[in-house]
CSV table of C-alpha atoms in Angstrom, one decimal:
chain,number,residue,atom,x,y,z
E,1093,MET,CA,8.0,-193.4,158.1
E,1094,ASN,CA,11.0,-190.4,158.7
E,1095,ILE,CA,12.1,-190.1,161.5
E,1096,GLN,CA,15.2,-188.7,162.0
E,1097,ARG,CA,18.5,-188.3,164.7
E,1098,PHE,CA,19.3,-184.7,165.5
E,1099,THR,CA,22.9,-184.2,167.6
E,1100,ALA,CA,23.8,-180.9,168.8
E,1101,ALA,CA,25.7,-179.9,172.8
E,1102,THR,CA,22.7,-178.7,174.2
E,1103,SER,CA,18.1,-180.0,173.6
E,1104,ARG,CA,18.0,-176.4,172.6
E,1105,GLU,CA,20.5,-176.6,170.1
E,1106,ALA,CA,19.3,-180.2,168.4
E,1107,LEU,CA,14.9,-178.7,168.6
E,1108,ALA,CA,16.1,-176.3,166.6
E,1109,LYS,CA,18.3,-178.4,164.4
E,1110,ALA,CA,14.3,-180.9,164.0
E,1111,ARG,CA,12.2,-177.7,163.9
E,1112,LEU,CA,14.7,-176.7,160.6
E,1113,ALA,CA,14.0,-179.9,159.3
E,1114,PHE,CA,10.7,-180.6,159.9
E,1115,GLY,CA,9.1,-177.5,160.3
E,1116,GLU,CA,6.0,-176.4,162.2
E,1117,GLY,CA,4.5,-179.6,162.9
E,1118,THR,CA,7.8,-181.1,164.0
E,1119,LEU,CA,7.0,-184.0,166.4
E,1120,ILE,CA,9.9,-184.6,168.9
E,1121,LEU,CA,9.6,-188.7,169.8
E,1122,SER,CA,12.7,-188.5,172.6
E,1123,ASN,CA,15.8,-186.6,173.6
E,1124,ARG,CA,18.7,-188.4,175.6
E,1125,PRO,CA,21.5,-187.0,176.9
E,1126,THR,CA,25.3,-188.9,175.0
E,1127,GLU,CA,29.0,-188.4,175.1
E,1128,HIS,CA,29.2,-185.7,172.7
E,1129,GLY,CA,25.8,-183.9,173.9
E,1130,VAL,CA,21.9,-183.9,173.0
E,1131,GLU,CA,20.4,-186.8,170.8
E,1132,VAL,CA,16.7,-185.7,170.1
E,1133,VAL,CA,14.5,-188.2,167.9
E,1134,ALA,CA,11.9,-186.6,165.6
E,1135,THR,CA,9.2,-186.8,162.7
E,1136,ALA,CA,6.6,-184.1,162.0
E,1137,GLU,CA,2.9,-184.5,162.0
E,1138,ASP,CA,2.4,-185.1,158.5
E,1139,SER,CA,3.9,-188.3,158.0
E,1140,LEU,CA,2.2,-190.3,162.0
E,1141,ALA,CA,-0.7,-188.8,159.5
E,1142,SER,CA,0.0,-190.7,156.2
E,1143,LEU,CA,0.8,-193.7,158.3
E,1144,ASP,CA,-2.8,-193.9,159.9
E,1145,ARG,CA,-4.3,-193.1,157.2
E,1146,GLY,CA,-2.0,-196.6,155.4
E,1147,ILE,CA,-2.7,-198.9,157.7
E,1148,ALA,CA,-6.5,-198.1,158.3
E,1149,PRO,CA,-7.9,-198.5,154.7
E,1150,ALA,CA,-6.2,-201.9,154.3
E,1151,ALA,CA,-6.5,-203.7,157.8
E,1152,ASN,CA,-10.7,-202.5,157.0
E,1153,LYS,CA,-10.5,-203.8,153.8
E,1154,LEU,CA,-8.4,-207.5,154.8
E,1155,PRO,CA,-11.3,-210.4,156.3
E,1156,THR,CA,-10.7,-211.1,160.3
E,1157,ALA,CA,-9.2,-213.4,159.8
E,1158,THR,CA,-6.1,-212.8,157.0
E,1159,ARG,CA,-5.5,-209.4,160.0
E,1160,ARG,CA,-3.3,-211.4,161.3
E,1161,PRO,CA,-0.2,-211.1,160.5
E,1162,SER,CA,2.3,-214.2,159.3
E,1163,PRO,CA,5.0,-215.0,161.1
E,1164,PRO,CA,8.4,-214.6,159.8
E,1165,SER,CA,9.9,-217.2,157.9
E,1166,ASN,CA,14.1,-216.8,159.6
E,1167,TYR,CA,14.9,-215.4,162.4
E,1168,GLN,CA,17.5,-212.8,160.7
E,1169,GLU,CA,14.0,-211.3,159.2
E,1170,VAL,CA,12.1,-211.6,163.3
E,1171,ALA,CA,14.8,-209.9,164.1
E,1172,SER,CA,14.5,-205.9,161.9
E,1173,LYS,CA,11.3,-206.2,162.5
E,1174,VAL,CA,11.6,-205.9,166.3
E,1175,GLU,CA,14.7,-203.5,165.9
E,1176,GLU,CA,12.3,-201.1,163.0
E,1177,ASP,CA,9.2,-200.9,165.9
E,1178,ALA,CA,11.7,-200.4,168.1
E,1179,GLU,CA,13.4,-197.8,167.3
E,1180,GLN,CA,9.9,-196.5,165.9
E,1181,LEU,CA,8.2,-196.4,169.5
E,1182,ALA,CA,11.4,-194.5,171.4
E,1183,MET,CA,9.1,-191.9,172.8
E,1184,SER,CA,9.7,-190.7,176.3
E,1185,THR,CA,6.0,-191.5,178.2
E,1186,LEU,CA,6.3,-188.1,179.0
E,1187,SER,CA,6.6,-187.6,175.0
E,1188,PHE,CA,3.7,-190.6,173.6
E,1189,GLN,CA,2.0,-189.2,176.3
E,1190,ASP,CA,1.9,-185.3,174.7
E,1191,TYR,CA,1.6,-187.4,171.1
E,1192,VAL,CA,-1.7,-188.5,171.7
E,1193,ARG,CA,-3.3,-185.7,173.5
E,1194,GLU,CA,-2.7,-183.6,170.3
E,1195,ARG,CA,-3.9,-187.0,168.2
E,1196,MET,CA,-6.6,-186.8,170.3
E,1197,LEU,CA,-7.6,-182.8,169.7
E,1198,ARG,CA,-7.1,-183.0,166.4
E,1199,ARG,CA,-9.3,-186.1,165.3
E,1200,ARG,CA,-11.9,-184.1,167.5
E,1201,HIS,CA,-11.5,-180.8,165.4
E,1202,GLU,CA,-11.4,-183.2,161.9
E,1203,ALA,CA,-14.5,-184.9,163.4
E,1204,ALA,CA,-16.9,-181.7,163.8
E,1205,GLN,CA,-15.7,-179.8,161.4
E,1206,THR,CA,-16.9,-183.2,159.2
E,1207,SER,CA,-20.1,-183.5,160.2
E,1208,ALA,CA,-20.9,-179.3,159.8
E,1209,GLU,CA,-19.6,-180.0,156.7
E,1210,ALA,CA,-21.3,-182.5,156.1
E,1211,LEU,CA,-25.0,-181.3,157.7
E,1212,PRO,CA,-25.3,-178.0,157.6
E,1213,ALA,CA,-28.4,-177.8,158.8
E,1214,PRO,CA,-29.0,-179.8,162.6
E,1215,ALA,CA,-25.4,-177.7,163.0
E,1216,PRO,CA,-27.3,-176.1,165.7
E,1217,ALA,CA,-28.6,-179.0,167.3
E,1218,ALA,CA,-26.1,-180.3,168.4
E,1219,PRO,CA,-25.2,-178.4,171.5
E,1220,GLU,CA,-27.7,-179.0,172.3
E,1221,ARG,CA,-26.4,-182.7,173.4
E,1222,PRO,CA,-24.3,-182.4,175.6
E,1223,ARG,CA,-24.6,-185.8,178.2
E,1224,PRO,CA,-24.9,-183.6,181.1
E,1225,PRO,CA,-29.2,-181.8,180.3
E,1226,ALA,CA,-29.7,-185.9,179.7
E,1227,LEU,CA,-28.3,-187.3,183.0
E,1228,THR,CA,-29.8,-184.2,185.0
E,1229,GLN,CA,-33.6,-184.8,183.5
E,1230,ARG,CA,-32.8,-188.9,184.2
E,1231,ILE,CA,-32.4,-188.1,187.5
E,1232,ALA,CA,-35.5,-186.4,188.0
E,1233,VAL,CA,-37.8,-188.8,186.1
E,1234,ASP,CA,-36.1,-191.3,188.7
E,1235,VAL,CA,-36.9,-189.2,191.4
E,1236,ALA,CA,-41.0,-188.5,190.4
E,1237,PRO,CA,-41.5,-191.4,188.7
E,1238,PRO,CA,-44.8,-191.0,186.3
E,1239,ALA,CA,-48.1,-192.4,187.7
E,1240,PRO,CA,-48.8,-195.5,186.1
E,1241,LYS,CA,-46.0,-196.8,187.5
E,1242,PRO,CA,-46.0,-199.5,190.2
E,1243,ALA,CA,-43.0,-197.6,192.1
E,1244,ALA,CA,-44.9,-193.5,191.4
E,1245,ALA,CA,-47.5,-195.4,193.7
E,1246,ARG,CA,-45.5,-196.6,195.8
E,1247,LYS,CA,-43.5,-193.1,195.8
E,1248,PRO,CA,-46.6,-190.9,196.7
E,1249,GLN,CA,-47.2,-193.2,200.0
E,1250,THR,CA,-44.0,-192.6,202.3
E,1251,LEU,CA,-43.6,-189.2,201.9
E,1252,PRO,CA,-46.8,-188.6,203.6
E,1253,ALA,CA,-45.2,-190.5,206.5
E,1254,THR,CA,-42.0,-188.7,206.0
E,1255,ALA,CA,-44.4,-185.0,205.9
E,1256,ALA,CA,-45.7,-187.1,209.3
E,1257,VAL,CA,-42.7,-187.3,210.6
E,1258,SER,CA,-41.5,-183.5,210.6
E,1259,LYS,CA,-44.7,-182.3,211.6
E,1260,GLY,CA,-44.1,-184.9,214.8
E,1261,VAL,CA,-41.0,-183.7,215.1
E,1262,MET,CA,-41.8,-179.9,214.6
E,1263,ASP,CA,-44.4,-180.3,217.3
E,1264,GLU,CA,-42.5,-182.0,220.2
E,1265,LEU,CA,-39.7,-179.0,218.9
E,1266,HIS,CA,-42.4,-176.3,219.7
E,1267,ALA,CA,-43.6,-178.0,223.0
E,1268,MET,CA,-40.5,-177.7,223.6
E,1269,LYS,CA,-40.2,-174.4,223.1
E,1270,GLU,CA,-42.8,-173.0,224.8
E,1271,LEU,CA,-42.0,-175.8,227.8
E,1272,ILE,CA,-38.5,-173.7,228.0
E,1273,GLU,CA,-39.9,-169.9,227.4
E,1274,ASP,CA,-42.2,-171.5,230.7
E,1275,ARG,CA,-40.1,-172.6,232.9
E,1276,PHE,CA,-37.7,-169.8,231.9
E,1277,ASN,CA,-40.6,-166.6,232.9
E,1278,THR,CA,-41.6,-168.5,235.9
E,1279,LEU,CA,-37.9,-169.0,237.4
E,1280,THR,CA,-38.5,-164.7,236.0
E,1281,TRP,CA,-40.5,-164.5,237.8
E,1282,LEU,CA,-40.0,-166.5,241.2
E,1283,GLY,CA,-37.4,-163.9,241.8
E,1284,GLN,CA,-39.4,-160.4,241.4
E,1285,ALA,CA,-41.6,-162.5,244.3
E,1286,ARG,CA,-38.7,-163.1,246.3
E,1287,GLN,CA,-37.0,-160.0,246.3
E,1288,ASN,CA,-41.0,-158.3,245.8
E,1289,PRO,CA,-43.2,-160.5,249.3
E,1290,ILE,CA,-45.5,-158.0,248.5
E,1291,GLN,CA,-46.6,-158.9,245.2
E,1292,SER,CA,-46.4,-162.3,245.9
E,1293,ASN,CA,-48.6,-162.4,248.0
E,1294,MET,CA,-51.3,-160.3,246.1
E,1295,MET,CA,-51.0,-162.9,243.8
E,1296,LEU,CA,-51.4,-165.1,245.5
E,1297,LYS,CA,-54.6,-163.2,247.0
E,1298,MET,CA,-56.0,-163.2,244.0
E,1299,ILE,CA,-56.2,-166.6,242.3
E,1300,ARG,CA,-57.5,-167.9,245.1
E,1301,ALA,CA,-60.5,-164.9,244.7
E,1302,GLY,CA,-60.9,-166.9,241.4
E,1303,TYR,CA,-59.5,-164.2,239.3
E,1304,SER,CA,-57.2,-165.9,236.2
E,1305,PRO,CA,-53.2,-165.8,236.3
E,1306,THR,CA,-53.2,-163.7,232.7
E,1307,LEU,CA,-55.2,-160.6,234.6
E,1308,SER,CA,-53.3,-160.5,238.1
E,1309,ARG,CA,-50.1,-160.8,235.7
E,1310,ALA,CA,-51.5,-157.8,233.6
E,1311,ILE,CA,-52.6,-156.1,237.2
E,1312,LEU,CA,-49.6,-157.1,239.3
E,1313,GLU,CA,-47.1,-156.1,236.6
E,1314,ARG,CA,-47.8,-152.2,236.4
E,1315,MET,CA,-48.0,-152.2,240.9
E,1316,PRO,CA,-45.8,-149.6,242.3
E,1317,GLU,CA,-42.7,-151.8,244.2
E,1318,GLU,CA,-42.3,-148.8,247.2
E,1319,MET,CA,-46.0,-149.8,248.7
E,1320,ASP,CA,-47.3,-151.5,251.3
E,1321,ALA,CA,-49.8,-154.6,252.1
E,1322,ALA,CA,-52.4,-152.6,253.0
E,1323,GLU,CA,-51.7,-149.9,249.8
E,1324,SER,CA,-51.6,-152.8,247.4
E,1325,VAL,CA,-54.9,-154.3,248.3
E,1326,ARG,CA,-56.4,-150.6,247.5
E,1327,TRP,CA,-54.8,-150.2,244.9
E,1328,VAL,CA,-55.8,-153.7,242.8
E,1329,MET,CA,-59.2,-153.3,244.0
E,1330,ASP,CA,-59.5,-149.6,243.0
E,1331,VAL,CA,-58.1,-151.0,239.1
E,1332,LEU,CA,-60.6,-153.8,239.4
E,1333,GLU,CA,-62.7,-150.8,239.8
E,1334,ARG,CA,-61.8,-149.1,236.9
E,1335,ASN,CA,-62.2,-151.8,234.5
E,1336,LEU,CA,-65.5,-153.2,235.7
E,1337,ARG,CA,-67.5,-151.3,233.2
E,1338,THR,CA,-71.4,-151.2,234.5
E,1339,ASP,CA,-74.2,-148.6,233.8
E,1340,ALA,CA,-73.6,-146.5,236.8
E,1341,GLY,CA,-74.6,-143.3,235.3
E,1342,THR,CA,-76.5,-144.8,232.8
E,1343,PRO,CA,-80.1,-144.7,233.1
E,1344,ALA,CA,-81.1,-148.6,233.5
E,1345,LEU,CA,-81.9,-151.2,231.2
E,1346,HIS,CA,-86.5,-151.0,232.6
E,1347,GLU,CA,-85.8,-147.0,232.2
E,1348,GLU,CA,-84.0,-147.4,229.5
E,1349,GLY,CA,-86.6,-149.4,228.0
E,1350,GLY,CA,-86.3,-151.0,223.7
E,1351,VAL,CA,-86.4,-154.9,223.0
E,1352,PHE,CA,-84.1,-157.1,224.5
E,1353,ALA,CA,-83.2,-160.3,223.9
E,1354,LEU,CA,-81.6,-162.8,226.8
E,1355,ILE,CA,-79.3,-165.3,225.8
E,1356,GLY,CA,-77.3,-167.6,227.5
E,1357,ALA,CA,-76.4,-171.2,228.0
E,1358,THR,CA,-78.8,-173.6,229.3
E,1359,GLY,CA,-80.2,-172.8,233.2
E,1360,VAL,CA,-78.0,-169.2,233.6
E,1361,GLY,CA,-81.5,-167.8,235.0
E,1362,LYS,CA,-82.4,-166.4,231.8
E,1363,THR,CA,-86.8,-166.8,232.6
E,1364,THR,CA,-86.3,-165.4,235.9
E,1365,THR,CA,-84.9,-162.5,235.1
E,1366,ALA,CA,-87.3,-161.6,231.9
E,1367,ALA,CA,-89.6,-161.9,234.8
E,1368,LYS,CA,-87.9,-159.7,237.3
E,1369,LEU,CA,-87.1,-157.0,233.9
E,1370,ALA,CA,-90.8,-156.8,233.5
E,1371,GLY,CA,-92.2,-156.5,236.5
E,1372,LEU,CA,-89.4,-152.8,237.5
E,1373,CYS,CA,-91.3,-151.6,234.5
E,1374,ALA,CA,-93.8,-152.7,235.2
E,1375,ARG,CA,-93.9,-151.1,238.7
E,1376,THR,CA,-92.7,-147.8,237.2
E,1377,HIS,CA,-94.6,-147.4,234.1
E,1378,GLY,CA,-97.9,-150.1,234.4
E,1379,PRO,CA,-99.0,-153.5,233.7
E,1380,GLY,CA,-99.2,-152.2,230.3
E,1381,SER,CA,-96.3,-150.8,229.2
E,1382,VAL,CA,-94.6,-154.1,229.0
E,1383,GLY,CA,-94.6,-157.0,226.0
E,1384,LEU,CA,-93.0,-160.1,226.5
E,1385,ILE,CA,-92.5,-163.3,224.3
E,1386,THR,CA,-91.4,-166.6,224.4
E,1387,LEU,CA,-89.1,-168.1,222.1
E,1388,ASP,CA,-88.6,-171.6,224.1
E,1389,THR,CA,-90.4,-174.9,222.2
E,1390,TYR,CA,-88.7,-177.2,223.5
E,1391,ARG,CA,-88.1,-176.5,226.8
E,1392,VAL,CA,-91.2,-178.3,229.2
E,1393,GLY,CA,-93.4,-175.9,230.6
E,1394,ALA,CA,-91.3,-173.3,229.9
E,1395,HIS,CA,-94.2,-170.6,228.0
E,1396,GLU,CA,-96.5,-171.2,231.2
E,1397,GLN,CA,-93.8,-170.6,233.5
E,1398,LEU,CA,-93.1,-167.1,231.7
E,1399,ARG,CA,-97.1,-166.6,231.3
E,1400,ALA,CA,-96.5,-168.3,235.4
E,1401,TYR,CA,-94.4,-164.6,236.2
E,1402,GLY,CA,-97.1,-162.9,233.5
E,1403,LYS,CA,-100.3,-163.6,235.4
E,1404,MET,CA,-98.6,-162.7,238.5
E,1405,LEU,CA,-97.5,-158.8,236.8
E,1406,GLY,CA,-100.6,-158.6,234.6
E,1407,VAL,CA,-98.8,-158.6,231.6
E,1408,VAL,CA,-99.9,-161.1,228.4
E,1409,ALA,CA,-97.1,-163.4,227.2
E,1410,HIS,CA,-96.2,-164.2,223.6
E,1411,LEU,CA,-95.2,-166.7,221.5
E,1412,ALA,CA,-92.8,-167.0,218.6
E,1413,HIS,CA,-92.6,-170.4,216.5
E,1414,ASP,CA,-90.6,-168.5,213.6
E,1415,LYS,CA,-89.0,-165.6,212.6
E,1416,ALA,CA,-91.9,-164.3,211.2
E,1417,ALA,CA,-94.2,-164.6,213.7
E,1418,LEU,CA,-91.6,-162.7,216.0
E,1419,GLN,CA,-91.4,-160.0,213.8
E,1420,ASP,CA,-95.2,-159.7,213.3
E,1421,LEU,CA,-95.5,-159.2,217.5
E,1422,LEU,CA,-92.4,-156.8,217.6
E,1423,GLY,CA,-95.2,-155.6,214.8
E,1424,LEU,CA,-97.9,-155.6,217.3
E,1425,LEU,CA,-95.6,-154.8,220.9
E,1426,SER,CA,-94.4,-151.8,219.7
E,1427,ASN,CA,-96.1,-149.2,221.4
E,1428,LYS,CA,-94.8,-151.0,224.3
E,1429,LYS,CA,-91.7,-149.3,226.7
E,1430,MET,CA,-90.1,-152.7,226.7
E,1431,VAL,CA,-90.2,-155.4,224.6
E,1432,LEU,CA,-88.7,-158.9,226.7
E,1433,ILE,CA,-87.6,-161.8,224.7
E,1434,ASP,CA,-86.7,-165.2,227.0
E,1435,THR,CA,-84.7,-167.7,224.2
E,1436,THR,CA,-83.8,-171.0,224.7
E,1437,GLY,CA,-80.9,-171.9,226.5
E,1438,ILE,CA,-78.8,-173.6,224.8
E,1439,ALA,CA,-75.1,-175.0,225.1
E,1440,PRO,CA,-72.4,-172.5,223.0
E,1441,ARG,CA,-71.5,-175.8,221.2
E,1442,ASP,CA,-75.5,-177.2,220.6
E,1443,PRO,CA,-76.0,-176.7,216.4
E,1444,ARG,CA,-79.0,-175.1,216.9
E,1445,LYS,CA,-77.2,-172.0,218.1
E,1446,ARG,CA,-76.4,-170.7,214.6
E,1447,GLU,CA,-80.3,-170.7,214.1
E,1448,LEU,CA,-81.3,-169.7,216.9
E,1449,MET,CA,-78.7,-166.4,216.2
E,1450,GLU,CA,-80.1,-165.9,213.4
E,1451,LEU,CA,-83.7,-165.8,214.6
E,1452,LEU,CA,-82.3,-162.6,216.4
E,1453,ASP,CA,-80.5,-161.1,213.5
E,1454,LEU,CA,-82.7,-158.3,213.5
E,1455,PRO,CA,-82.5,-154.0,213.7
E,1456,ALA,CA,-84.5,-153.2,217.2
E,1457,ILE,CA,-82.9,-156.1,219.2
E,1458,LYS,CA,-80.4,-155.4,221.4
E,1459,ARG,CA,-79.4,-158.4,223.2
E,1460,LEU,CA,-78.8,-159.3,227.4
E,1461,LEU,CA,-75.9,-162.0,227.4
E,1462,VAL,CA,-77.4,-164.1,230.7
E,1463,LEU,CA,-74.2,-164.8,233.0
E,1464,ASN,CA,-74.4,-167.9,235.9
E,1465,ALA,CA,-71.9,-165.6,237.9
E,1466,GLY,CA,-71.4,-169.2,240.2
E,1467,GLY,CA,-69.3,-170.4,236.7
E,1468,HIS,CA,-66.3,-171.5,236.2
E,1469,GLY,CA,-63.5,-168.8,234.3
E,1470,ASP,CA,-63.4,-171.0,231.4
E,1471,THR,CA,-66.8,-172.4,230.8
E,1472,LEU,CA,-67.7,-168.0,231.0
E,1473,ASP,CA,-64.9,-167.7,228.5
E,1474,GLU,CA,-67.2,-170.1,226.4
E,1475,ALA,CA,-70.1,-168.1,227.0
E,1476,VAL,CA,-68.9,-165.3,226.1
E,1477,ASN,CA,-66.6,-166.1,222.4
E,1478,CYS,CA,-70.3,-168.0,221.9
E,1479,PHE,CA,-72.9,-165.5,222.0
E,1480,LYS,CA,-70.2,-162.9,220.7
E,1481,THR,CA,-72.0,-159.4,218.9
E,1482,ASN,CA,-70.3,-156.5,216.4
E,1483,THR,CA,-70.8,-153.9,218.9
E,1484,SER,CA,-70.6,-153.5,222.1
E,1485,GLN,CA,-71.7,-156.9,224.2
E,1486,GLN,CA,-74.0,-156.3,227.0
E,1487,THR,CA,-73.9,-158.9,230.2
E,1488,ILE,CA,-76.5,-159.2,233.5
E,1489,PHE,CA,-74.3,-162.5,236.3
E,1490,SER,CA,-77.1,-163.9,237.4
E,1491,LYS,CA,-77.2,-166.1,240.8
E,1492,ILE,CA,-75.1,-164.3,242.6
E,1493,ASP,CA,-75.9,-165.5,246.0
E,1494,GLU,CA,-75.3,-169.4,244.6
E,1495,ALA,CA,-71.7,-168.3,243.5
E,1496,VAL,CA,-69.1,-168.8,246.2
E,1497,LYS,CA,-66.0,-166.6,243.9
E,1498,LEU,CA,-67.0,-163.8,241.7
E,1499,GLY,CA,-63.4,-163.2,240.9
E,1500,PRO,CA,-64.5,-165.4,237.4
E,1501,ALA,CA,-66.9,-164.0,236.4
E,1502,ILE,CA,-66.0,-159.8,236.9
E,1503,ASP,CA,-62.1,-161.4,235.2
E,1504,ALA,CA,-64.1,-163.2,232.4
E,1505,ALA,CA,-66.0,-159.3,231.9
E,1506,ILE,CA,-63.2,-157.3,232.2
E,1507,ARG,CA,-60.9,-159.1,229.5
E,1508,HIS,CA,-63.8,-159.4,226.6
E,1509,GLN,CA,-65.7,-155.3,227.6
E,1510,LEU,CA,-68.4,-156.6,228.6
E,1511,LEU,CA,-71.0,-153.6,229.6
E,1512,LEU,CA,-72.5,-155.0,233.0
E,1513,ARG,CA,-76.4,-154.1,232.9
E,1514,GLY,CA,-77.2,-155.3,237.0
E,1515,ILE,CA,-77.2,-158.2,238.1
E,1516,THR,CA,-79.4,-161.2,240.3
E,1517,THR,CA,-79.3,-162.2,243.6
E,1518,GLY,CA,-82.4,-164.6,244.3
E,1519,GLN,CA,-85.5,-166.2,242.8
E,1520,ARG,CA,-88.2,-163.6,244.4
E,1521,VAL,CA,-89.7,-161.4,241.4
E,1522,PRO,CA,-89.3,-158.3,240.9
E,1523,GLU,CA,-87.3,-157.9,243.9
E,1524,ASP,CA,-84.0,-159.6,243.7
E,1525,TRP,CA,-82.9,-157.3,241.2
E,1526,GLU,CA,-79.7,-155.0,241.8
E,1527,ALA,CA,-78.3,-152.0,239.8
E,1528,ALA,CA,-73.8,-153.2,239.2
E,1529,VAL,CA,-71.9,-151.2,241.9
E,1530,ALA,CA,-68.3,-152.4,240.5
E,1531,THR,CA,-67.3,-150.5,244.5
E,1532,LYS,CA,-69.5,-153.9,245.7
E,1533,LEU,CA,-68.8,-156.4,243.2
E,1534,VAL,CA,-65.2,-155.8,243.7
E,1535,ARG,CA,-65.3,-155.7,246.9
E,1536,MET,CA,-67.3,-159.3,247.3
E,1537,SER,CA,-65.4,-160.5,245.0
E,1538,MET,CA,-61.6,-159.9,247.0
E,1539,ARG,CA,-62.8,-161.8,249.9
E,1540,THR,CA,-62.6,-164.9,250.4
E,1541,ALA,CA,-64.0,-167.3,253.0
E,1542,GLY,CA,-61.2,-170.1,254.6
E,1543,MET,CA,-59.2,-172.1,252.2
E,1544,SER,CA,-60.3,-174.3,249.8
E,1545,ALA,CA,-58.8,-177.7,248.6
E,1546,TYR,CA,-59.3,-175.7,245.2
E,1547,ASP,CA,-56.9,-173.2,246.8
E,1548,PRO,CA,-53.2,-172.7,245.5
E,1549,LYS,CA,-50.2,-173.4,247.3
E,1550,VAL,CA,-46.9,-171.0,247.1
E,1551,SER,CA,-45.4,-173.2,245.5
E,1552,ASP,CA,-47.8,-173.5,242.6
E,1553,LEU,CA,-47.3,-169.7,241.8
E,1554,GLY,CA,-44.9,-171.1,239.0
E,1555,PHE,CA,-47.4,-172.2,237.0
E,1556,PHE,CA,-49.6,-169.1,237.5
E,1557,PHE,CA,-47.3,-167.2,236.4
E,1558,SER,CA,-45.3,-168.6,233.2
E,1559,GLN,CA,-47.0,-166.9,230.4
E,1560,PRO,CA,-49.8,-167.3,228.5
E,1561,THR,CA,-49.8,-170.2,225.4
E,1562,SER,CA,-53.0,-169.1,222.6
E,1563,PRO,CA,-54.2,-165.5,222.5
E,1564,GLN,CA,-57.1,-166.5,224.5
E,1565,GLY,CA,-55.4,-166.3,226.9
E,1566,THR,CA,-54.6,-162.8,227.1
E,1567,ALA,CA,-56.6,-159.5,228.1
E,1568,LYS,CA,-58.6,-157.9,225.8
E,1569,GLY,CA,-58.1,-154.4,225.5
E,1570,ARG,CA,-56.3,-151.7,227.0
E,1571,MET,CA,-55.2,-151.8,231.1
E,1572,ASP,CA,-56.5,-148.9,233.1
E,1573,ALA,CA,-53.9,-149.6,235.8
């Protein structure tokens, strides 16, 4: 191994001497200051490479048992070998690290070139074998293992549970958000109510009359602030009258004529209402101008009840079991001024409601929704939503005489934009029938008779002033204030 020492006044001059001796492939093994300047120990890279190539094949050819060096014969030989090793390995730490780094890089480069020359065809696939892509693929397989493995059978069971927990947390957060919004709206409205006590008292009056908080709030938010108590009552009643649609100014039902089917829930008075309309038409145009048909085959005595009313009026009542029979009867009674169809009373959630609506799906039939004026607001809302039609919904308020509060019925008619065609005020046929007059109905609704166990208190107004949480509670259409 050719290792030489170079001494000069400066390290630059010593390195220049080393490069002059070994050329560009000079490898600095060590450098240290001396009395005469700087001493540099250097060698050529080729000598180290030849040393590696010479030692490695010889070491590989020897058996494993004979690779260990034989013990030296005497002390002088041992000392000389130690001095030679120390002289050859007398590198500084930094120089040795640089040497190792350069050797590793050179060997990798030589190995890549050798593999490229030996295997020209698979060479393009060599860059596709780095470890990061293989690691990524293994992570993906660990996260989503194949279905046949037991682990895969357990993991899908935990995922829905996690999703359910997340959905539960989101539902709780949404509920908390709605609660906070309601509380803030309540505080805001209560602050306005303290500043405007007339508005607060008017809200309490409407709630006690049976109107929904949604409609009451929509009206009172448009009320001018400069009004006194009496003016505010008149203003609210005027708004309610303008928004309650009636058939005022148009011919009444018995004057208009046509084919009408009375629909609605059980016990709202459809049969009695049909008899009253038939009596009005018979009184005006004669008994021969009216036709009666019943579809009620479920209720005991339903056909006999309508037949009894027909005998009183001199009109024959017919029974239709199916759609074909109904069409035949309509063709038979086509010359009548007015044909009334009494249908089966069905609850809004009854599965038979769909069959009834399909049975009445004929071009000539107009539907009249009969609503019990004394019903609860939620009950009326459900009936309107379940029996609604694509065209303008026409309705009749029955049992006005039994209603303690007319506010819920008027409220439902305003929010759902129903056309009120008349009201019934008792059981007499046909006397207890009246035309729908908005002014009269609104004034009747605003007359609260005494206190009730269900009347709210002033402290409860905050619950009514909160914003609605579902679109069903919003007022439909445009509010004409």
